[in-house]
Structures are given as structure tokens and as C-alpha cells.
mmCIF file of C-alpha atoms in Angstrom:
data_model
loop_
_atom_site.group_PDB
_atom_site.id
_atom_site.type_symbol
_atom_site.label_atom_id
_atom_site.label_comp_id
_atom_site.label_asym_id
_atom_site.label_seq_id
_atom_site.Cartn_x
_atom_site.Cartn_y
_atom_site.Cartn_z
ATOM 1 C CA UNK P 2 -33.634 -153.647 97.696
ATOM 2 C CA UNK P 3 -35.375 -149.939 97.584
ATOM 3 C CA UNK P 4 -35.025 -147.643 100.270
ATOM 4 C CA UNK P 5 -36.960 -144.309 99.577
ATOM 5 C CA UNK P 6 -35.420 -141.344 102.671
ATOM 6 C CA UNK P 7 -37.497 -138.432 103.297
ATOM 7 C CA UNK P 8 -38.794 -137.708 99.897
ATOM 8 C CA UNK P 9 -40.567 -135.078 98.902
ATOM 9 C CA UNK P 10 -41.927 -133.442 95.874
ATOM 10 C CA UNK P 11 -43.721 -130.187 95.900
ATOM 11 C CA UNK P 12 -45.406 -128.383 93.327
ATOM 12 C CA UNK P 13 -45.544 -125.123 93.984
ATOM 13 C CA UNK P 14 -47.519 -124.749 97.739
ATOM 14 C CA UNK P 15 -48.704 -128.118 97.230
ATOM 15 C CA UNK P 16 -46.441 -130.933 98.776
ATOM 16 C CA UNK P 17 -47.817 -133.952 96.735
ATOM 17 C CA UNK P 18 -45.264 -136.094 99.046
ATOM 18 C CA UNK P 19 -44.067 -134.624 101.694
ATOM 19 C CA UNK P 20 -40.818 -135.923 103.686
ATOM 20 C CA UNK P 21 -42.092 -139.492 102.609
ATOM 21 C CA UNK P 22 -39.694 -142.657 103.655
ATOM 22 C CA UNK P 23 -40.151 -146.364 103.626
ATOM 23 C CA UNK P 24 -38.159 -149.701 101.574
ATOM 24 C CA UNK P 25 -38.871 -152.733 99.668
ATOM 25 C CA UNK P 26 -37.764 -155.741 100.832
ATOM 26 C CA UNK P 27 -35.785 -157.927 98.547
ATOM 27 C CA UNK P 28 -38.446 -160.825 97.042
ATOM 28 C CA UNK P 29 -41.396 -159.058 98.443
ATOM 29 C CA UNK P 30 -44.506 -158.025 96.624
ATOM 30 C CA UNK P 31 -45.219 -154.876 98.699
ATOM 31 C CA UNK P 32 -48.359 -152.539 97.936
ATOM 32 C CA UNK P 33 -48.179 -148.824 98.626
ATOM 33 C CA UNK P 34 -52.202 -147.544 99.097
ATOM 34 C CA UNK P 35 -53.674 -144.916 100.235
ATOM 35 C CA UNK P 36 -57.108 -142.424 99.336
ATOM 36 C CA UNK P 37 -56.778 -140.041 96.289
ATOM 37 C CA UNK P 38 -54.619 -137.564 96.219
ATOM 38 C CA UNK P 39 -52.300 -139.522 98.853
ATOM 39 C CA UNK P 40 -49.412 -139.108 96.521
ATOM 40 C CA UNK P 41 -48.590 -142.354 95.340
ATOM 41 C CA UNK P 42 -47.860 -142.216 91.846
ATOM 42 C CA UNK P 43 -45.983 -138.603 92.376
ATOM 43 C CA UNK P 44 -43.741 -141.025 94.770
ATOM 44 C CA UNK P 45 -43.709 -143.879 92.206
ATOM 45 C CA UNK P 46 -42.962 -140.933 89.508
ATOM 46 C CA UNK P 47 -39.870 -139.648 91.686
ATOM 47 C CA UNK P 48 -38.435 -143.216 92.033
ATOM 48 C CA UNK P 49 -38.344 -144.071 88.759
ATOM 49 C CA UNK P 50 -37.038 -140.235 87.925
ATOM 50 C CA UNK P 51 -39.867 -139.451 85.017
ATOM 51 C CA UNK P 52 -40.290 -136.468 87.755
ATOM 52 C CA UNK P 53 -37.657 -134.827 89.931
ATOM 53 C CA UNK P 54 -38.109 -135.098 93.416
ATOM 54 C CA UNK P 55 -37.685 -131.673 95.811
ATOM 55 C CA UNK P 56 -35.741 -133.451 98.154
ATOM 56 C CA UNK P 57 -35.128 -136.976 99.934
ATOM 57 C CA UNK P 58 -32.605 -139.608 98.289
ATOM 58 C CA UNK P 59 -33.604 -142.945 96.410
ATOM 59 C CA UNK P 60 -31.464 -146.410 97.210
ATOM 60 C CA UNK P 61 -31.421 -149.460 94.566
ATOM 61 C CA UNK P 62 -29.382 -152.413 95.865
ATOM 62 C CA UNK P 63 -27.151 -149.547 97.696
ATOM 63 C CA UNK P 64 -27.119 -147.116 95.180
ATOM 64 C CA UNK P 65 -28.526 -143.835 95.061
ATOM 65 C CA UNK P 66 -30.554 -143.115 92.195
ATOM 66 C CA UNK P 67 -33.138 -140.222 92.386
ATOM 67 C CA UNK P 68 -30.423 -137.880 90.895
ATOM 68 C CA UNK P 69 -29.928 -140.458 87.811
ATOM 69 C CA UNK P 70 -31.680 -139.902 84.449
ATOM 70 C CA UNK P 71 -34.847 -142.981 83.807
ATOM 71 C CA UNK P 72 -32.756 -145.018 81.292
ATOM 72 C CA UNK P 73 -29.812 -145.361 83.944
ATOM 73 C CA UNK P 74 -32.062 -146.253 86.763
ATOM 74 C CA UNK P 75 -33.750 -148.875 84.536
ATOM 75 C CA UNK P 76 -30.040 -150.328 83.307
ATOM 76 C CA UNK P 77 -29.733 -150.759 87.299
ATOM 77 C CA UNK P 78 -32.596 -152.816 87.364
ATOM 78 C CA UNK P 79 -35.778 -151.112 88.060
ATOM 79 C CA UNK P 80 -38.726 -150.544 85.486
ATOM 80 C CA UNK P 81 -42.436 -149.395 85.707
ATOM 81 C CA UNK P 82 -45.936 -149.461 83.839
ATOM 82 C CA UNK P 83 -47.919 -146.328 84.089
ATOM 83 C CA UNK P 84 -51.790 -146.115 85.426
ATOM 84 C CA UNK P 85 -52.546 -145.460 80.988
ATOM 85 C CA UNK P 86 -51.086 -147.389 78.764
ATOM 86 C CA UNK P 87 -48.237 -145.500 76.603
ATOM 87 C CA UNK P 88 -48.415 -147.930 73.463
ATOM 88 C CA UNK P 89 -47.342 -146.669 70.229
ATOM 89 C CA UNK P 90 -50.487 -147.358 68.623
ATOM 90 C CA UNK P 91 -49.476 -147.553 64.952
ATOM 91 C CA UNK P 92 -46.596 -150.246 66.110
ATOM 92 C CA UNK P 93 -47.873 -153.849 66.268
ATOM 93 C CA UNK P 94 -47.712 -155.753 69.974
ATOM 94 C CA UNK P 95 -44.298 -157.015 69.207
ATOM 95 C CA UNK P 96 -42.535 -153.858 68.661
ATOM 96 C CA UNK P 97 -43.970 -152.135 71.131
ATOM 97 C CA UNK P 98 -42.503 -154.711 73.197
ATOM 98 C CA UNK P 99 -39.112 -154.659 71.828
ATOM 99 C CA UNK P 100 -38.804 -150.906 71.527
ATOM 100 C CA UNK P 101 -38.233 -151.029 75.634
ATOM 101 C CA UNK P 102 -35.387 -153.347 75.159
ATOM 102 C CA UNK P 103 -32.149 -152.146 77.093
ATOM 103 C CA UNK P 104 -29.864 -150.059 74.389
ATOM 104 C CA UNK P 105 -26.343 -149.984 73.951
ATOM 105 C CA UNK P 106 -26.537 -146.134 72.810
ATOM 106 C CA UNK P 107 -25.047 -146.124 69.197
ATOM 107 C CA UNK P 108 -23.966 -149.210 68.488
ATOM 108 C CA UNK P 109 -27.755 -149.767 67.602
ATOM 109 C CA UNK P 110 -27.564 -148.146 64.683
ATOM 110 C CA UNK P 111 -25.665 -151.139 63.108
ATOM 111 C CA UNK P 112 -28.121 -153.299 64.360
ATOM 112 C CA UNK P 113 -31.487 -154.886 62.833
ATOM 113 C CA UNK P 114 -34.767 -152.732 63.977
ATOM 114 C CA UNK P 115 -35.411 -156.339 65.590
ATOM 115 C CA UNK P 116 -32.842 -158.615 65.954
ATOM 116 C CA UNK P 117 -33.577 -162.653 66.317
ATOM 117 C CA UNK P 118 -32.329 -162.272 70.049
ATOM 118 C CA UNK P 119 -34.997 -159.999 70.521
ATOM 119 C CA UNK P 120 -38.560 -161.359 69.096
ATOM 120 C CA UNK P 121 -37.132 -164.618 70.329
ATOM 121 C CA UNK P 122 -37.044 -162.800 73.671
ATOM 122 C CA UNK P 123 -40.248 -160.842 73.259
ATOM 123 C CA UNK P 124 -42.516 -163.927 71.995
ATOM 124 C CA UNK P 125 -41.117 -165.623 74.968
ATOM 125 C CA UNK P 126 -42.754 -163.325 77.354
ATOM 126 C CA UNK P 127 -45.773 -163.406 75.388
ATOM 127 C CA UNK P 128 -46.088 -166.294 75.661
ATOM 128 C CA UNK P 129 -45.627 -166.608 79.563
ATOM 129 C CA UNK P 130 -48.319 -164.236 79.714
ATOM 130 C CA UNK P 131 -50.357 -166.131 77.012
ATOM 131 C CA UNK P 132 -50.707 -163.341 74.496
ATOM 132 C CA UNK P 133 -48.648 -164.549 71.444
ATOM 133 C CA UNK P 134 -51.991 -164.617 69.599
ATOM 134 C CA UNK P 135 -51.943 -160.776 69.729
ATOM 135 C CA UNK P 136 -48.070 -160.196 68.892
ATOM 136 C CA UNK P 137 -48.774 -158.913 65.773
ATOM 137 C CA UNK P 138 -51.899 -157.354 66.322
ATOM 138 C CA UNK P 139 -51.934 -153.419 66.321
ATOM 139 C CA UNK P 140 -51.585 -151.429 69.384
ATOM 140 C CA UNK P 141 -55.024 -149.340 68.917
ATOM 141 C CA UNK P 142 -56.574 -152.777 68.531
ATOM 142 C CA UNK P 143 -56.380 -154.105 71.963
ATOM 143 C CA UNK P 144 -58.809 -154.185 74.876
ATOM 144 C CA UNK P 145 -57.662 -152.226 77.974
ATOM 145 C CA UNK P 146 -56.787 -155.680 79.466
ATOM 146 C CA UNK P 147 -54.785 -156.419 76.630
ATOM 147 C CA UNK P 148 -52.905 -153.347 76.717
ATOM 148 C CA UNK P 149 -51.944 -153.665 80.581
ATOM 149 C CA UNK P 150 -50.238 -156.983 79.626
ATOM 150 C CA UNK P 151 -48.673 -155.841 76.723
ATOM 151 C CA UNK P 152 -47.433 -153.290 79.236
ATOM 152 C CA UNK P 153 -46.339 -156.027 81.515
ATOM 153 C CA UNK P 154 -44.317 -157.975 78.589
ATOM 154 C CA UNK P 155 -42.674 -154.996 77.592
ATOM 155 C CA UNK P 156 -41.476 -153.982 81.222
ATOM 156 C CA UNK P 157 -40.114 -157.233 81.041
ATOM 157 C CA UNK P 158 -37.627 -156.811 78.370
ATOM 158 C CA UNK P 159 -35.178 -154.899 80.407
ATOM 159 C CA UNK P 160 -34.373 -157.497 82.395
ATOM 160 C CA UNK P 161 -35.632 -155.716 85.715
ATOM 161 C CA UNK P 162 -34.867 -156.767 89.342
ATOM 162 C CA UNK P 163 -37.890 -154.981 90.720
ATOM 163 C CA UNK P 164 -40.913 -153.686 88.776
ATOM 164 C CA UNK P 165 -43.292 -151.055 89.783
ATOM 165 C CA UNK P 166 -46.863 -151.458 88.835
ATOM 166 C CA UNK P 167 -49.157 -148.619 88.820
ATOM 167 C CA UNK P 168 -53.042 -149.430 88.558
ATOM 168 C CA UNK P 169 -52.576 -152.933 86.992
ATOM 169 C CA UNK P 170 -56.027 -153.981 88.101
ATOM 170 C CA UNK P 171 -57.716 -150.794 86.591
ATOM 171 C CA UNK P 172 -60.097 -150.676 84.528
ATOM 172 C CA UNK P 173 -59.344 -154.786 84.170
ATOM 173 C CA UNK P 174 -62.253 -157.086 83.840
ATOM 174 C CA UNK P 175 -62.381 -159.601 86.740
ATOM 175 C CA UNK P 176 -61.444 -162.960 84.790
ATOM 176 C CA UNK P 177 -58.036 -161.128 83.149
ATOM 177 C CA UNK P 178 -57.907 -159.826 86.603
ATOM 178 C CA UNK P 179 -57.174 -162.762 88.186
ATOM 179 C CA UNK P 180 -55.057 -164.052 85.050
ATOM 180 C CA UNK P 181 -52.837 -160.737 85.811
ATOM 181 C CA UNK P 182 -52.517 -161.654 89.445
ATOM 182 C CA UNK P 183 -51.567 -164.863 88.585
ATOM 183 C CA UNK P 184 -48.841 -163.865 85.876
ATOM 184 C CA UNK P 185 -47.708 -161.025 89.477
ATOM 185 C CA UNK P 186 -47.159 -164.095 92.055
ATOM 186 C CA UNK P 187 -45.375 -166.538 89.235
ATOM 187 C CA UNK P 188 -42.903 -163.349 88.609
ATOM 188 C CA UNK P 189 -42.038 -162.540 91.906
ATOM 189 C CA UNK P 190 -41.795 -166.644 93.151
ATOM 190 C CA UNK P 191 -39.421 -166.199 90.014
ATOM 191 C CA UNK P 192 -37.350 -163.842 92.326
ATOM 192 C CA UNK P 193 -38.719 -160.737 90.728
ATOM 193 C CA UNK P 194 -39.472 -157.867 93.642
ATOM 194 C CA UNK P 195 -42.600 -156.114 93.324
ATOM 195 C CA UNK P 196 -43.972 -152.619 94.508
ATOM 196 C CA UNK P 197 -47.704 -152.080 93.831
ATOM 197 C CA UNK P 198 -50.041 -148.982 93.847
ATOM 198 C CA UNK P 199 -53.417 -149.975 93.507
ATOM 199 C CA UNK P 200 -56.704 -149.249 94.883
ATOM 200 C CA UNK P 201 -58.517 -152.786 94.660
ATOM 201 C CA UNK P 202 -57.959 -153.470 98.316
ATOM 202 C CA UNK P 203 -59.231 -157.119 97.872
ATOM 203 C CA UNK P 204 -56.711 -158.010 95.155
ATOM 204 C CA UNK P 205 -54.151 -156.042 97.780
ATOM 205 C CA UNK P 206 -54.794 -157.958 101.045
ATOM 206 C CA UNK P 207 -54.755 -161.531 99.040
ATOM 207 C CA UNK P 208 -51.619 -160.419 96.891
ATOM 208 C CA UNK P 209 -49.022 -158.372 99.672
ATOM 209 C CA UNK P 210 -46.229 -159.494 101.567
ATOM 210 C CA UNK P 211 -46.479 -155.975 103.144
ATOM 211 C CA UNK P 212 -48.443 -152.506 102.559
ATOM 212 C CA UNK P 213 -47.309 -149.042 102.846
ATOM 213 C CA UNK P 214 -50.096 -146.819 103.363
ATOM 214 C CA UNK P 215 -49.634 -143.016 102.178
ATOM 215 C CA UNK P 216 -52.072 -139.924 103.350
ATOM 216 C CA UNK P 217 -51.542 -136.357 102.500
ATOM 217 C CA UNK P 218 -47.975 -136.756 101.270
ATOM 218 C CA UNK P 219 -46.715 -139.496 103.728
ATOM 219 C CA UNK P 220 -47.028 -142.866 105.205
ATOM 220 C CA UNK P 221 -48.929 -143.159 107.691
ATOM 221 C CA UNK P 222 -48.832 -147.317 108.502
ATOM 222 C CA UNK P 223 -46.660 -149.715 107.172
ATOM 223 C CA UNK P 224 -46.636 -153.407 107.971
ATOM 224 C CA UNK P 225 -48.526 -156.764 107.361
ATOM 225 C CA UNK P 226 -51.805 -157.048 105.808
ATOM 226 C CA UNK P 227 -53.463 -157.834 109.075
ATOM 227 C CA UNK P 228 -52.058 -154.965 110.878
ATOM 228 C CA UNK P 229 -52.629 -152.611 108.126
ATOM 229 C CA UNK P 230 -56.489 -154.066 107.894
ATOM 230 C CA UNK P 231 -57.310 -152.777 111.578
ATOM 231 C CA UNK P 232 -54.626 -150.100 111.647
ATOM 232 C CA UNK P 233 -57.080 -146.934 113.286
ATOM 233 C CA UNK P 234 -55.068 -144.308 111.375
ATOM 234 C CA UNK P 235 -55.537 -146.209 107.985
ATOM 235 C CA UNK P 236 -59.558 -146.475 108.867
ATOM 236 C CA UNK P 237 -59.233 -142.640 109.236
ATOM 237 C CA UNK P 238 -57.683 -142.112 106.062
ATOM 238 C CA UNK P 239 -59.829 -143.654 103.674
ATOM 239 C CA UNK P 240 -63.242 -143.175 105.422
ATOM 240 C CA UNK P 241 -62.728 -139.416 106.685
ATOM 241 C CA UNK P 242 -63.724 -140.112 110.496
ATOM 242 C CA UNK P 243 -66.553 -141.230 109.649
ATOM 243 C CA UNK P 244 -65.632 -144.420 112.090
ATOM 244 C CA UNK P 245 -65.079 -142.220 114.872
ATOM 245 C CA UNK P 246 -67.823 -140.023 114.407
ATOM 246 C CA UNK P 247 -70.275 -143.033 114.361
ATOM 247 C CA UNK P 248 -68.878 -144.363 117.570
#
């Protein structure tokens, strides 16, 4: 479903990805790890086009998108939640759920702020996520747990065909954690394809179909769990040489 060619985004001298490539199976949940500084949210960042990548080419469903603006590239299917929260915090759960709703430019401005369509739609994914108590709560008023599934409802309302989820887990405490993993594998046996950066590597190996593993710009491994789990170059990665060194 994605295909991401030789991308690369440099910032000045730095090359936060550098000539980075890999896809995204169709159905999967597929995680994309690596140490800090590896360059996975600049990569998430140029897929979804809130930056502009230096080079490489981006391929939904067999279209190129990395030269499209974020609001096309979302009507194509794809949205994204960001490692903070971007509530509008003087807008109650609800709206801040229906303000992502897909737009059809100015013919909104003869609509309702929020039509029946649309809470009906919104309460609905509330509810799946089983926060409807909150809906009209406002946004400054929720826990950090709260807020990453408000985040969720709300990437939700576009209708995506894959989501990319940046840091869900953070900062989560481990009972929601496991609620938010749940809400991930119902989604996705729903037909919903997933791409994942996060750095819980527990919640990663139990939750994956397949990881991508980036290091200095690039991948480095890709494949199953397993493979990834005793892959020597991913070892090297996150602990430094400190294997090799010991041995």
C-alpha cells in the first residue's frame, strides 16, 4: 500500500534520512524503530508532507504523493497522530474531533459548524474507543492518555486507509496502554493498515506483522519480529557495540 524510494531529507549538513527506502504491506501493522536520532519521525514527517523531503518519491496505492500538499495526501487515504498532542485546547473533545473531518473546500461555509452526520460520526468513534464520557469535556482537561485517544478518534474521521502512529505508547500509563493496543489490533483486523514508530520494544514485538529498523538516516533490517530480535546489525544500533566489545 506505501512504498517509500530512496528518501531523503537533509537539513543543512545533517541528513536526518538519508537515501531511506522500504513499503507497507496492505493489512499489516508494521513498526519502523530504531535509537534516537535514527530519523523516524523526519521520515514519518516527509510521508505525510508536513515536511518536504530532499529527494526520494512516496507511493499510496500507486500514486505518488511526496510532492502533494497534507490535505490531498489525507483525501487519498492516509492520516497521522503526532508524538504531542495538537488539541485545540479551548475546543471540547468533540470538536476537536470533528474539526479533522474531510472538507469539501467552500461549500462548508453553507454548512452547520457540526452537522448531525458528523457528531453522529464522531460519538461513534468515541465510543469504539470508550471515551464518550469525555466528548464534551475540554481539551486542556484531559490526561495525556486521554489526549492520545482523542488523537486516535480524530484521525479517524477522515476515513483513512492507513494511519501512521507516532509515539502512541508514550508517556501512556500501562492499563490505557494495553486498552490502546487493543483499540490498534481491532482497527487493523477491521482492514485498517498500520505503520508504527515507537520505542516500547515489548508492545512492538507482541503488536508487528513486520519491523523496519532505521539508524543514522536509513534502514538497516527489515523483516519479522524474530529476525529483527537477533538481527546483529540491529543489536549494534541500539546498544553502541557494546555486544561486540563484551564478547
Amino acid at each position: 500500500m506505501l512504498e517509500v524510494k530512496g528518501l531523503c531529507k537533509h537539513f543543512g549538513g545533517i541528513r536526518a534520512v538519508d537515501d531511506c527506502s522500504f513499503s507497507v504491506e496492505r493489512g499489516s501493522i508494521t513498526a519502523l524503530i530504531g535509537p534516537n536520532g535514527a530519523g523516524k519521525t523526519t521520515a514519518f514527517n516527509c510521508i505525510s508532507r508536513t515536511t518536504r523531503p530532499t529527494s526520494g518519491e512516496v507511493w499510496l496505492d500507486g500514486e505518488r504523493i511526496d510532492q502533494l500538499r497534507p490535505h490531498r495526501i489525507t483525501r487519498l487515504g492516509l492520516s497521522r497522530t503526532f508524538q504531542i498532542s495538537r488539541n485545540l485546547a479551548d475546543m471540547t473533545v468533540l470538536e476537536n474531533v470533528i474539526a479533522q473531518s474531510r472538507v469539501d473546500g467552500w461549500r462548508d461555509l453553507f454548512k452547520p459548524a457540526m452537522s448531525t452526520f458528523e457528531i453522529d460520526k464522531a460519538m461513534g468513534l468515541l465510543d469504539f474507543l470508550g471515551i464518550t464520557r469525555i466528548a464534551h469535556e475540554d481539551g486542556s482537561n484531559l490526561s495525556y492518555g486521554q489526549k492520545k485517544l482523542m488523537d486516535l478518534a480524530a484521525l479517524l474521521m477522515s476515513d483513512p486507509k492507513i494511519i501512521l502512529l507516532d509515539e502512541p505508547a508514550g508517556g501512556v500509563n500501562p492499563s490505557l496502554l494495553e486498552e490502546i493496543v487493543g483499540h490498534i489490533r481491532r482497527l487493523n483486523d477491521q482492514g485498517l493498515t498500520v505503520l508504527i514508530v515507537e520505542h516500547n520494544m515489548d508492545l512492538i514485538m507482541r503488536l508487528s506483522h513486520r519491523i523496519v529498523v532505521m539508524a543514522q538516516g536509513t534502514v538497516i533490517a527489515d523483516g519479522r519480529p524474530d529476525e529483527v530480535r537477533e538481527n546483529p546489525a540491529v543489536l549494534d544500533a541500539y546498544l553502541g557495540g557494546v555486544l561486540e566489545e563484551a564478547a
